[in-house]
Coordinates of C-alpha atoms (C1' of nucleotides) in Angstrom, one line a residue:
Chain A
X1 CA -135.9 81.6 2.1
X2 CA -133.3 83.3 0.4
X3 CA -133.7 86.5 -1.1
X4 CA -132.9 85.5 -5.0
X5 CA -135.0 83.0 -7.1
X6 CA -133.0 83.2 -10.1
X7 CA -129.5 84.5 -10.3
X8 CA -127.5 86.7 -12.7
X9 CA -127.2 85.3 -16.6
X10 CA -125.7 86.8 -19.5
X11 CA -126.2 86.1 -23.0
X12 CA -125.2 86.9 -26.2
X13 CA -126.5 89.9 -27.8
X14 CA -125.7 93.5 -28.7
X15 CA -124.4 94.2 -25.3
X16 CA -121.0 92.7 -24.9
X17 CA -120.9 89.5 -22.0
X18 CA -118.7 91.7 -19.8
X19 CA -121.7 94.9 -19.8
X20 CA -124.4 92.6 -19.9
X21 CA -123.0 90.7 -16.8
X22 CA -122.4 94.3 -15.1
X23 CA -125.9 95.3 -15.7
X24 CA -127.0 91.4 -14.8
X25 CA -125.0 91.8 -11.8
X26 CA -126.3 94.9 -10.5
X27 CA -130.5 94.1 -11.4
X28 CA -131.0 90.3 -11.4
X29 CA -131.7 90.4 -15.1
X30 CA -133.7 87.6 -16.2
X31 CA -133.9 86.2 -19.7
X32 CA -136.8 87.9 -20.5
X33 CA -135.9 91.3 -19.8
X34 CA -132.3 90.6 -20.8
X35 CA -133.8 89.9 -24.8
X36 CA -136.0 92.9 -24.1
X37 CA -133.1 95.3 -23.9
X38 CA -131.8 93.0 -26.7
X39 CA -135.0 94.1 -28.7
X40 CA -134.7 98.0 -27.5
X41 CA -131.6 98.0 -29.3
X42 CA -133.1 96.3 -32.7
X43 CA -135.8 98.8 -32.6
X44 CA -133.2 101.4 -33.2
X45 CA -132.7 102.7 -29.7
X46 CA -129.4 101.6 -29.5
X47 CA -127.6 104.8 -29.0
X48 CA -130.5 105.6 -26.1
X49 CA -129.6 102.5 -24.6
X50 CA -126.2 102.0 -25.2
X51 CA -126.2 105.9 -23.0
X52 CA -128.4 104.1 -20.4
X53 CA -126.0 101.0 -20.2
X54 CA -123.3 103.3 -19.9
X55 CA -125.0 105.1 -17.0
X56 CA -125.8 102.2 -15.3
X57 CA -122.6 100.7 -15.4
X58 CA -121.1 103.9 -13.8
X59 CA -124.0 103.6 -11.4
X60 CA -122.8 100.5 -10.2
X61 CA -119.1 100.9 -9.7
X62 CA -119.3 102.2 -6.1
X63 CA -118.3 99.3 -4.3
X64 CA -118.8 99.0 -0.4
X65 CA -116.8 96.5 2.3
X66 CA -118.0 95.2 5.2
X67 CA -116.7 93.1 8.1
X68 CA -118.1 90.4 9.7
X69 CA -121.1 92.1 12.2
X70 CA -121.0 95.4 10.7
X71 CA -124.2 97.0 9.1
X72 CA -125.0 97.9 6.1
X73 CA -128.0 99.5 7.1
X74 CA -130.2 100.0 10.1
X75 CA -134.6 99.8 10.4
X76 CA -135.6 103.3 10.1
X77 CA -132.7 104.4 7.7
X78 CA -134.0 106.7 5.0
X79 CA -133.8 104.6 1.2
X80 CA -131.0 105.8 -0.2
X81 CA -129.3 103.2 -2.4
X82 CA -130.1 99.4 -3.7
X83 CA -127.2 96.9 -2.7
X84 CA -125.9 93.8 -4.9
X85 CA -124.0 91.2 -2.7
X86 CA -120.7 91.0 -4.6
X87 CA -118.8 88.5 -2.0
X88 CA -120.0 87.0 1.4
X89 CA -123.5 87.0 3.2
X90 CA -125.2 89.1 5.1
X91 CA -128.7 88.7 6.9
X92 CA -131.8 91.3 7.4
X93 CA -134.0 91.3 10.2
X94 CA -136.5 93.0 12.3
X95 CA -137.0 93.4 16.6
X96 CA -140.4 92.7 17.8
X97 CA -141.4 95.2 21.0
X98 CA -140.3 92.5 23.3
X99 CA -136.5 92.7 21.4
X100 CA -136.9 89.1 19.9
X101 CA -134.8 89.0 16.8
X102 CA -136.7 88.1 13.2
X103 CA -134.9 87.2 10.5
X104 CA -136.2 87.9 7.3
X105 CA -134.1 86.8 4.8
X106 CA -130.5 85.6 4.0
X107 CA -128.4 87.8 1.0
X108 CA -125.9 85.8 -0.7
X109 CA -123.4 86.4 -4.1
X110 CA -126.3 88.1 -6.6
X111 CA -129.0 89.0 -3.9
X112 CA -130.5 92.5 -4.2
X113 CA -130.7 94.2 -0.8
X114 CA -133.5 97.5 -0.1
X115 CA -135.9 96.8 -3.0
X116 CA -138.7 96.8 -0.2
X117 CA -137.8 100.5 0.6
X118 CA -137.8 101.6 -3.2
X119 CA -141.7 102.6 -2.7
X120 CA -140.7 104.2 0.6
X121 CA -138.6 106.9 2.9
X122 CA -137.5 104.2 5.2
X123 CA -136.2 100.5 5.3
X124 CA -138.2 98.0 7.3
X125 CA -135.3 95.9 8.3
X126 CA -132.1 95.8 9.6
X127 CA -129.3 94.4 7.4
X128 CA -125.8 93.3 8.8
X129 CA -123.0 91.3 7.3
X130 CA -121.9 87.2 8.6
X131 CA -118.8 87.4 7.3
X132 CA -116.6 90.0 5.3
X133 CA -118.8 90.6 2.3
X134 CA -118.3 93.4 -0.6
X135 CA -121.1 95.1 -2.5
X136 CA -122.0 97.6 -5.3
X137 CA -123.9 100.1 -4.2
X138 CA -126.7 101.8 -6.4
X139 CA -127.9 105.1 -5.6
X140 CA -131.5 105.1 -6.0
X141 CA -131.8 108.6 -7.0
X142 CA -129.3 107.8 -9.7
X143 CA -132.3 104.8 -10.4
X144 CA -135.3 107.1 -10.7
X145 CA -133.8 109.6 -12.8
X146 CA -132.8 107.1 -15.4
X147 CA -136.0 105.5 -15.1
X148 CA -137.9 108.7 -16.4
X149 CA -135.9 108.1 -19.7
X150 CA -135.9 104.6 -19.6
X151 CA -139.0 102.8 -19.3
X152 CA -136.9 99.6 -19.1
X153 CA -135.3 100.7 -15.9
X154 CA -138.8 101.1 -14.6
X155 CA -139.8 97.6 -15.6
X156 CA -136.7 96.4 -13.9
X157 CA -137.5 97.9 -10.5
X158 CA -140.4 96.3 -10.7
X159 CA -139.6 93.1 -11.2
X160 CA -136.8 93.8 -8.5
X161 CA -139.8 94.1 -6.0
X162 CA -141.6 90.9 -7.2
X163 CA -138.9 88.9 -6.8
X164 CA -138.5 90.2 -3.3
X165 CA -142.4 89.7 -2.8
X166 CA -142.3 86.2 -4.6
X167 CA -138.9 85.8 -2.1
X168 CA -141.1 86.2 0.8
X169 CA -144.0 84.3 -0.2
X170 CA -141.8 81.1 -0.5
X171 CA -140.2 82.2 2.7
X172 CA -143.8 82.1 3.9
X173 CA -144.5 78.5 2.3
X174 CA -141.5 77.1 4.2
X175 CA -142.3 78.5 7.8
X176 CA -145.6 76.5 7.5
X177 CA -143.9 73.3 6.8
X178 CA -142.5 70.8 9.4
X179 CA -139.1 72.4 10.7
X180 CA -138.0 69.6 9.6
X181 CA -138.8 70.3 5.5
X182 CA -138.2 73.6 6.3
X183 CA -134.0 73.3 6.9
X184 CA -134.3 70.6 3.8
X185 CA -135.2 73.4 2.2
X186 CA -133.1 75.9 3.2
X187 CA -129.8 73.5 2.6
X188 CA -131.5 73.0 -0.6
X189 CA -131.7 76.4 -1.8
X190 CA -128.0 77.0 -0.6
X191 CA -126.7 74.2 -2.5
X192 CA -128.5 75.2 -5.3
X193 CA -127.7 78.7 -5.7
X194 CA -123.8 77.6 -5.0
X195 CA -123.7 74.5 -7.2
X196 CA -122.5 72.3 -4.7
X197 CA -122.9 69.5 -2.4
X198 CA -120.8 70.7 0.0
X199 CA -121.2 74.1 1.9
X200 CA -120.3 76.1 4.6
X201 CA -123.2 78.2 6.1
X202 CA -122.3 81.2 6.9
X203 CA -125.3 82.0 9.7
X204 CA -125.4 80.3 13.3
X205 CA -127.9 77.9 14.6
X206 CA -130.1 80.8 16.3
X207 CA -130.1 82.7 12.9
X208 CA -131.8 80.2 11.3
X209 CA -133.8 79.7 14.1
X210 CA -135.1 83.1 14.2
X211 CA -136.1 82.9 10.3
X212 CA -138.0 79.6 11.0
X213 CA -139.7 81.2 14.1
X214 CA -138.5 78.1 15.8
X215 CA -136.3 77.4 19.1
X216 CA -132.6 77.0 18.2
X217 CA -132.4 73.8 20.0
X218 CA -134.8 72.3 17.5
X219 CA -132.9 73.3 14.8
X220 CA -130.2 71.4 16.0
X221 CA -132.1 68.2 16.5
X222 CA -133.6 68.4 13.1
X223 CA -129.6 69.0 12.0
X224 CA -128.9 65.6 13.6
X225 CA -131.8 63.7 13.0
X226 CA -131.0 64.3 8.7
X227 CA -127.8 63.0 9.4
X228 CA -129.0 59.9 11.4
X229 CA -130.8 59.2 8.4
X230 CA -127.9 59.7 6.3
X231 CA -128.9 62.5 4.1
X232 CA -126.4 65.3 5.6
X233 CA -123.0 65.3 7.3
X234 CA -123.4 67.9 9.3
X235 CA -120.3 69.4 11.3
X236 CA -121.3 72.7 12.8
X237 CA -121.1 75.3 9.9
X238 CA -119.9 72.5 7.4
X239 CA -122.7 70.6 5.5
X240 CA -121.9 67.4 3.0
X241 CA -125.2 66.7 1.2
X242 CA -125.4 62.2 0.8
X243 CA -128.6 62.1 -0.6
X244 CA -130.1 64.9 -2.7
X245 CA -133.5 63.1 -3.6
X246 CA -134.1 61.8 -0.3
X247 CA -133.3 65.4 1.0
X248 CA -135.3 67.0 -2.0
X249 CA -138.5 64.3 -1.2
X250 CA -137.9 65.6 2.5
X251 CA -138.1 69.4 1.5
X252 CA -141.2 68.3 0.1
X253 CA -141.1 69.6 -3.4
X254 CA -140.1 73.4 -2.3
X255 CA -142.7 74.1 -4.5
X256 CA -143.5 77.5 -7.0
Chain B
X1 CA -152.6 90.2 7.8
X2 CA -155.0 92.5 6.1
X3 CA -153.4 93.5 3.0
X4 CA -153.7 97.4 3.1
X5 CA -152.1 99.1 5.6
X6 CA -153.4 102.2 5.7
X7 CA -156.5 103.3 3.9
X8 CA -157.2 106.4 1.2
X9 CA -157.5 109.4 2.3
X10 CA -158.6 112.8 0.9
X11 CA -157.3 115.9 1.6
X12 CA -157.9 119.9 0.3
X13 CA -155.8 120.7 -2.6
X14 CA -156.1 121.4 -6.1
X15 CA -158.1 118.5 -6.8
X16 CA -161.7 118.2 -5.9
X17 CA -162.0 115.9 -2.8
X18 CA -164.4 113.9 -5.5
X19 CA -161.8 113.5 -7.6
X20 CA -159.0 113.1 -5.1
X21 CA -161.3 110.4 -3.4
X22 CA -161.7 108.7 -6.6
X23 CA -157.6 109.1 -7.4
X24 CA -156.7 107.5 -3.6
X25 CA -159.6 104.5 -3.6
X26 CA -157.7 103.5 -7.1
X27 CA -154.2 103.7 -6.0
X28 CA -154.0 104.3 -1.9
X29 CA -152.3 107.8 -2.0
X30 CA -150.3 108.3 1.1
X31 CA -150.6 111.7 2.4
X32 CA -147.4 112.3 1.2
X33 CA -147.6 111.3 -2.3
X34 CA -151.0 113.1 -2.1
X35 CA -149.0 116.2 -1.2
X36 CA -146.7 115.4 -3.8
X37 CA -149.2 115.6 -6.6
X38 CA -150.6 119.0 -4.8
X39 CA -147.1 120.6 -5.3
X40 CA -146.8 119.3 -8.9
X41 CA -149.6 121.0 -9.3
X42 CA -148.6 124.2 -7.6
X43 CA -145.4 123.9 -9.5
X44 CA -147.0 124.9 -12.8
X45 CA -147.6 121.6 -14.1
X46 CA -151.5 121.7 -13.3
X47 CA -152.0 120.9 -16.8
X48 CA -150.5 117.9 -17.2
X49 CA -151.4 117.0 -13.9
X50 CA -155.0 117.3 -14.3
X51 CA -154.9 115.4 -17.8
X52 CA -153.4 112.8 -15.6
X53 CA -155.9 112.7 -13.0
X54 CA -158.5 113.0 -16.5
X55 CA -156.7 109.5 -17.3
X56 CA -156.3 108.0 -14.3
X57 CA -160.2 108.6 -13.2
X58 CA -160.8 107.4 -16.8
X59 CA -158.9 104.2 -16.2
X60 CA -161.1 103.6 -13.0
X61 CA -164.2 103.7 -14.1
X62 CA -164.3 100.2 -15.0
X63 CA -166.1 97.7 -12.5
X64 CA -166.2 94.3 -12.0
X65 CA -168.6 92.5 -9.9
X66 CA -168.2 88.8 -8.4
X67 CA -170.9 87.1 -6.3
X68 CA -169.3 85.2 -3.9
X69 CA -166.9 82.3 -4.3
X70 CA -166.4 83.8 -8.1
X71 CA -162.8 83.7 -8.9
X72 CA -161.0 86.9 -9.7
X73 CA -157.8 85.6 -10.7
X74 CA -156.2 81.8 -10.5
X75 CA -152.7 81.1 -10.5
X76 CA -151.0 81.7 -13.5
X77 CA -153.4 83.6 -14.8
X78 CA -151.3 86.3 -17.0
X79 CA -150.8 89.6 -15.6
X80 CA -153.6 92.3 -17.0
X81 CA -155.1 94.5 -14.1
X82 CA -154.7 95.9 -10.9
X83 CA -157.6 95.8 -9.0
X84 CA -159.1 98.1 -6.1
X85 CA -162.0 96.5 -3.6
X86 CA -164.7 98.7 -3.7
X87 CA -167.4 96.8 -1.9
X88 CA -167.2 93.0 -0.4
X89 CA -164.6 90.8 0.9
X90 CA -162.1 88.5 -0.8
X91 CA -158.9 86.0 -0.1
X92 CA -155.7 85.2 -2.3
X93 CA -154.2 81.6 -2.1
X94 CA -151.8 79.3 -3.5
X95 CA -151.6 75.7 -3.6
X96 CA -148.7 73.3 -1.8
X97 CA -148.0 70.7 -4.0
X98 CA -149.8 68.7 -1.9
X99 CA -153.2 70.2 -2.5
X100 CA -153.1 72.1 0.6
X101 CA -154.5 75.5 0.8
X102 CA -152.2 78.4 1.9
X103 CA -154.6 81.7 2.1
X104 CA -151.8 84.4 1.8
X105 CA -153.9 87.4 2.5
X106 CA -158.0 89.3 3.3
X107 CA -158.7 91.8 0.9
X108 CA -161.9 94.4 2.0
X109 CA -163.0 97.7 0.5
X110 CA -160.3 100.1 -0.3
X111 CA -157.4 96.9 -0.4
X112 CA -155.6 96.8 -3.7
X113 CA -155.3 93.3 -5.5
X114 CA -152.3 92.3 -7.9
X115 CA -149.5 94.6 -7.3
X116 CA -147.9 91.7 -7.2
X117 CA -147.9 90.8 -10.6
X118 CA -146.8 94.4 -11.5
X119 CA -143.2 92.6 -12.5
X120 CA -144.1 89.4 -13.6
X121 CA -145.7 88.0 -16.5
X122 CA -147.9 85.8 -14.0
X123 CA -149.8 86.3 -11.0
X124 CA -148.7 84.0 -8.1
X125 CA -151.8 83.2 -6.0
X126 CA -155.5 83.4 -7.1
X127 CA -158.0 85.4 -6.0
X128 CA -161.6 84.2 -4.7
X129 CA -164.4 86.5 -3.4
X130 CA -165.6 85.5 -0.1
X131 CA -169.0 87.2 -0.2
X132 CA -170.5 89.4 -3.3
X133 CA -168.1 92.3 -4.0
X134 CA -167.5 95.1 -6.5
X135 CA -164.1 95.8 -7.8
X136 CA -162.4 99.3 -9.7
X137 CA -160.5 97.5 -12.6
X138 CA -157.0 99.0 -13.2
X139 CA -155.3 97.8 -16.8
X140 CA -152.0 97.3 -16.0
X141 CA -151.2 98.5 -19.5
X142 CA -153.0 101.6 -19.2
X143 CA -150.8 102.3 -16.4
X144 CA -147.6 101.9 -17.7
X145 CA -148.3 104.1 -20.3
X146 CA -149.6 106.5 -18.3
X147 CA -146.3 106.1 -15.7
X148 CA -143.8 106.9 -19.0
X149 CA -145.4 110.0 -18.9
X150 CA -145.9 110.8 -15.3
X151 CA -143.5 109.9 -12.9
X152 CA -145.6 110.1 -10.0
X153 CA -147.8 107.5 -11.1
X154 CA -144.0 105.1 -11.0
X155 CA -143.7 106.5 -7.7
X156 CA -147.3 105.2 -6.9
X157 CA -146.5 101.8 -8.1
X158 CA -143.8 101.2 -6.4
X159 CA -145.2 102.8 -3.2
X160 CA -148.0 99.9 -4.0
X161 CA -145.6 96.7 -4.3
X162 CA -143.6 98.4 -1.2
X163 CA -146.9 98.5 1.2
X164 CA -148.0 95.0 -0.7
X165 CA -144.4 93.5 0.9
X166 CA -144.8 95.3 4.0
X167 CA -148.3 93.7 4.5
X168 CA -146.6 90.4 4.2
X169 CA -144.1 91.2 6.5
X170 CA -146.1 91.7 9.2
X171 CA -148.2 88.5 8.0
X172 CA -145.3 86.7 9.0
X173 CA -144.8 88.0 12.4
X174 CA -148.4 87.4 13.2
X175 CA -147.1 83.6 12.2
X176 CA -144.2 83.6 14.3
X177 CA -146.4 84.6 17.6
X178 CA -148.2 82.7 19.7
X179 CA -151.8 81.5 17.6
X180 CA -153.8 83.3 20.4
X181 CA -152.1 86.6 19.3
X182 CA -152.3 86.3 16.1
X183 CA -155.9 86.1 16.0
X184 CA -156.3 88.9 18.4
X185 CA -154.7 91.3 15.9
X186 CA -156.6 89.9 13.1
X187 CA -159.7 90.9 15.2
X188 CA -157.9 94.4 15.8
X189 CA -156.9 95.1 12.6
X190 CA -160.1 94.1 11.5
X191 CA -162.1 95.9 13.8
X192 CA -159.5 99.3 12.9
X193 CA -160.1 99.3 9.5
X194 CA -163.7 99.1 9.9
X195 CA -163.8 101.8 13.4
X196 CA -165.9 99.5 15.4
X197 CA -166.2 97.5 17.6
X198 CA -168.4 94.9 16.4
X199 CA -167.7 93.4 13.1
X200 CA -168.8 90.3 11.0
X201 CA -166.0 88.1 9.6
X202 CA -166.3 87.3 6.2
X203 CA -164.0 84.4 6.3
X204 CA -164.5 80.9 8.1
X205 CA -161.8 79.1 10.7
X206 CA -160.8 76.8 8.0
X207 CA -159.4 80.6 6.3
X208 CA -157.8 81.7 8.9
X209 CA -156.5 78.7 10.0
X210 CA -155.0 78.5 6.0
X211 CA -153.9 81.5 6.8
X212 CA -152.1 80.5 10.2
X213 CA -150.5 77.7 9.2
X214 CA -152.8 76.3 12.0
X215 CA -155.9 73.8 12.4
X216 CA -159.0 75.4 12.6
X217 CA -159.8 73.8 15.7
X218 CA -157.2 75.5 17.3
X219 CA -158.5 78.6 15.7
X220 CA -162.2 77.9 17.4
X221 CA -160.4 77.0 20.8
X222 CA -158.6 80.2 21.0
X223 CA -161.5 82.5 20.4
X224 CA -163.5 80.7 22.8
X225 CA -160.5 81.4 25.2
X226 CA -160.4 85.3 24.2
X227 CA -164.1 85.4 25.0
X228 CA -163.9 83.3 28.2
X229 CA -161.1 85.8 28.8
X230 CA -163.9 88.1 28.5
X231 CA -162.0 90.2 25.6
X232 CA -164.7 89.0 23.0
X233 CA -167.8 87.9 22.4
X234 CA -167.9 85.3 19.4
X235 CA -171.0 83.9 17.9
X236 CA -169.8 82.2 15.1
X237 CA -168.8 85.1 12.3
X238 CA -170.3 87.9 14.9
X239 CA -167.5 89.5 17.1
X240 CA -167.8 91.9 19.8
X241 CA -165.0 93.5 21.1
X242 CA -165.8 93.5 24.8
X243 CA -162.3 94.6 26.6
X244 CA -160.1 96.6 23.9
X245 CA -156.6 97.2 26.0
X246 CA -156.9 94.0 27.0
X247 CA -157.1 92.3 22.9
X248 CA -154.3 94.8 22.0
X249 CA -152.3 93.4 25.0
X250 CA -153.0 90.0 23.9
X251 CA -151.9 91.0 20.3
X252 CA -148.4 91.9 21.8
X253 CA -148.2 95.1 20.5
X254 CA -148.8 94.2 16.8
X255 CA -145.9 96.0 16.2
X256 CA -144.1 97.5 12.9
Chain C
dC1 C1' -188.2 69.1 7.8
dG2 C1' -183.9 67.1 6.4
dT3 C1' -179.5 67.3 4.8
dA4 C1' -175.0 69.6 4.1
dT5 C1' -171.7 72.5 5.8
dG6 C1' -169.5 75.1 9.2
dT7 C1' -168.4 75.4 14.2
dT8 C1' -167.4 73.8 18.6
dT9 C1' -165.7 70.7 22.1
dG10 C1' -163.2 66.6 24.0
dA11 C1' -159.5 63.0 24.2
dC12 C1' -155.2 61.6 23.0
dC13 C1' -150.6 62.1 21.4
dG14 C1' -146.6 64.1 18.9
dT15 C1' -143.8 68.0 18.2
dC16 C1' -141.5 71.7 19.8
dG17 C1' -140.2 75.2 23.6
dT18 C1' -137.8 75.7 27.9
dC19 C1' -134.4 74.7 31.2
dA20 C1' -130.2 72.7 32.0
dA21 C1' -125.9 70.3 31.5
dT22 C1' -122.2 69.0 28.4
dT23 C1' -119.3 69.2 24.6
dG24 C1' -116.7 71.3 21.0
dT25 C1' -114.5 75.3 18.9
dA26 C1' -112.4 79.6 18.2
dG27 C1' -110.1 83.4 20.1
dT28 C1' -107.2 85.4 23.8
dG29 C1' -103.3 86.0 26.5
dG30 C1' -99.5 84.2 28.8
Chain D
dC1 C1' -97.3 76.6 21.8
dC2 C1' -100.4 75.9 25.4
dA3 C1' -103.9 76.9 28.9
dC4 C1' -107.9 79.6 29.6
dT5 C1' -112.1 81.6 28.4
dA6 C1' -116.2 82.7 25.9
dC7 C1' -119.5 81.2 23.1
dA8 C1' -121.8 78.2 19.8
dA9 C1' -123.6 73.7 19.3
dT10 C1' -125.4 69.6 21.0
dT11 C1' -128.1 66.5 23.8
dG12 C1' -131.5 65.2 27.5
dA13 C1' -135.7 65.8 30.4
dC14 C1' -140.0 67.5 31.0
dG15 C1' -144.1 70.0 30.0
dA16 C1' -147.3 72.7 27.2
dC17 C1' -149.1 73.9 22.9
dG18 C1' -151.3 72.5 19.0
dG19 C1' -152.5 68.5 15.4
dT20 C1' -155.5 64.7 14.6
dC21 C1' -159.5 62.0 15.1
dA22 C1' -164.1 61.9 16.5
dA23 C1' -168.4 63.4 18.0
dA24 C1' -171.9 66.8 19.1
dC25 C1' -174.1 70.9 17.7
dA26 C1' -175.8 75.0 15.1
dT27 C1' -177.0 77.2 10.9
dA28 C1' -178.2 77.7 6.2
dC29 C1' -180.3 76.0 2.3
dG30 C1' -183.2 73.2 -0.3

DNA sequence: CGTATGTTTGACCGTCGTCAATTGTAGTGG
DNA sequence: CCACTACAATTGACGACGGTCAAACATACG
């Protein structure tokens, strides 16, 4: 349901922690791709790549506040830039013809926002902020051009879309669950990505109604009825998770 | 629902419509991007260009046929090929942990299969024929090489993985409607892609009930109702569209 | 012709949507 | 600092949609 599988890592190698978390920061860098750069560098394209970090790390120092409600960007915006959540949350969405809200996906600390419009002119959703969140911003021209001399850039705009894809298909996985796996799941995932057992959502009752495609009132009731069986405390926005395997077993193994 | 969006087109240019034809079944060139390789052409680059297309039409050539219920691709399986549906009729699925089958997509002639592997090591779903049907085989390593060389074919890949999310999008807001409309614009976006308005399904209920999320009962009971409704004529996989404005009504404007 | 599989229909019941009332909380202005 | 207001959240009542079980039926294939 949200946006990120995996979040940011760094490790040792011939990019120093600080650059490699920059570059991690700003493109989701998995292990995988992190030791590929890693390898780039062995193979003697170190100065090639060292340039490219060097790019990319100026690439990502535009920075970009929002309040609470404001938007990042609008459905029908022409693709200009990727966004990394730096601080706070923010939420995408779509209107149906009849003005029904659909929410799409939640962006948290890590989260890459726009991959889906990397192949296109225009964004597909609506993004806007809950709360006062900060991000870098990453012009995608900026992107491509380093990507024609970078084949690694390439393969990680790529993998920026699977993720998104894979995102969505989990998304998809949860909506045909019982509402009732389906906010195990979604407290879940929070708790994971924060590594906690206490959270504060930062999205109202009717937001994650409209992800779940389900009536806010039964979101409530499914709140209430995982505290009557004592695996959340829920107080409005503030959730205390009691009893992770019983909640994990209710999830039903969030699965892939 | 239906994976493809929009389907190849040709168009006059510097390319024969033969080998344009060929170029947009492989990779679904959007007019734009079809317009885009005209003016690199135009631009002096016809050379390379044209040793492009010489590649690409190349890569195509290969074919794969499956009779039906063959496999294609199973979960996991590592990421090799794209593919492109020449002839025929398949589904991807994955698995809940339960053993439950979730179909995640219909793929018919001129649909692309795999893009979303184009990031991973892994493909997510698998991929079963549902009647005999003849594939273009696309090696994803072929590709890449070919993309370091020519940026249009990066632009073409990500174009892919953006109209592969887009498709999934609008999956999900057929799930969020009401089960009646969601199977009035699988009809419609069946019957579109095929211009007609009489069409043999070449999946059962228990598919697009997978699909769904739904029982396949409720899947028989609603297109009873569209045809009682008069909107359809249903005799098991035959389907006659009887009142058009009236099914695209009943799709609530399939929207986006 | 007979069996296996897919499809259709009916009966029953649980879940969830809708409408509505109530409570709680945060923000506003006096 | 305290009402007052606005809005989110919660809870209840009721009905409809859709899931499950079961049976009847049609079609395909041997």
């Amino acid at each position: 349901m949200l946006k990120s599988i995996s979040t940011a890592r760094t490790q040792q190698g011939t990019f120093t922690p600080v650059e490699k978390q920059m570059f991690g920061a700003a493109l989701l860098i998995e292990p995988e791709i992190s030791s590929t750069l890693d390898q780039a560098s062995e193979l003697g394209q170190t100065g090639y790549s060292s340039s490219l970090l060097q790019q990319l790390t100026c690439v990502t120092k535009r920075f970009r506040h929002l309040n609470a409600e404001q938007y990042l960007l609008r459905q029908q915006d022409s693709f200009e830039s990727l966004f990394v959540v730096k601080k706070g949350a923010l939420k995408s969405y779509r209107l149906t013809p009849e003005g029904e809200e659909i929410v799409t996906g939640f962006y948290l600390e890590g989260d890459v926002i726009g991959a889906g419009g990397l192949g296109n002119q225009k964004h597909f959703y609506s993004v806007v902020a809950l709360e006062p969140a900060s991000l870098y911003e990453i012009p995608f021209a900026k992107l491509l051009q380093l990507s024609t001399m970078e084949p690694i850039v390439q393969q990680l705009m790529l993998k920026l879309l699977s993720q998104e894809m894979q995102a969505d298909q989990s998304l998809r996985l949860i909506q045909l669950k019982q509402v009732k796996a389906a906010i195990a799941s979604l407290i879940l995932n929070m708790a994971n990505r924060l590594t906690t057992t206490q959270l504060t959502l930062p999205m109202s009752r009717v937001d994650i109604a409209n992800l779940l495609g389900v009536a806010s009132e039964t979101v409530c009731r499914e709140f209430t009825r995982l505290q009557k069986q004592g695996l959340l405390s829920v107080n409005r926005k503030h959730i205390v998770i009691n009893d992770l395997p019983q909640l994990q077993q209710a999830a039903g193994a969030d699965c892939c």
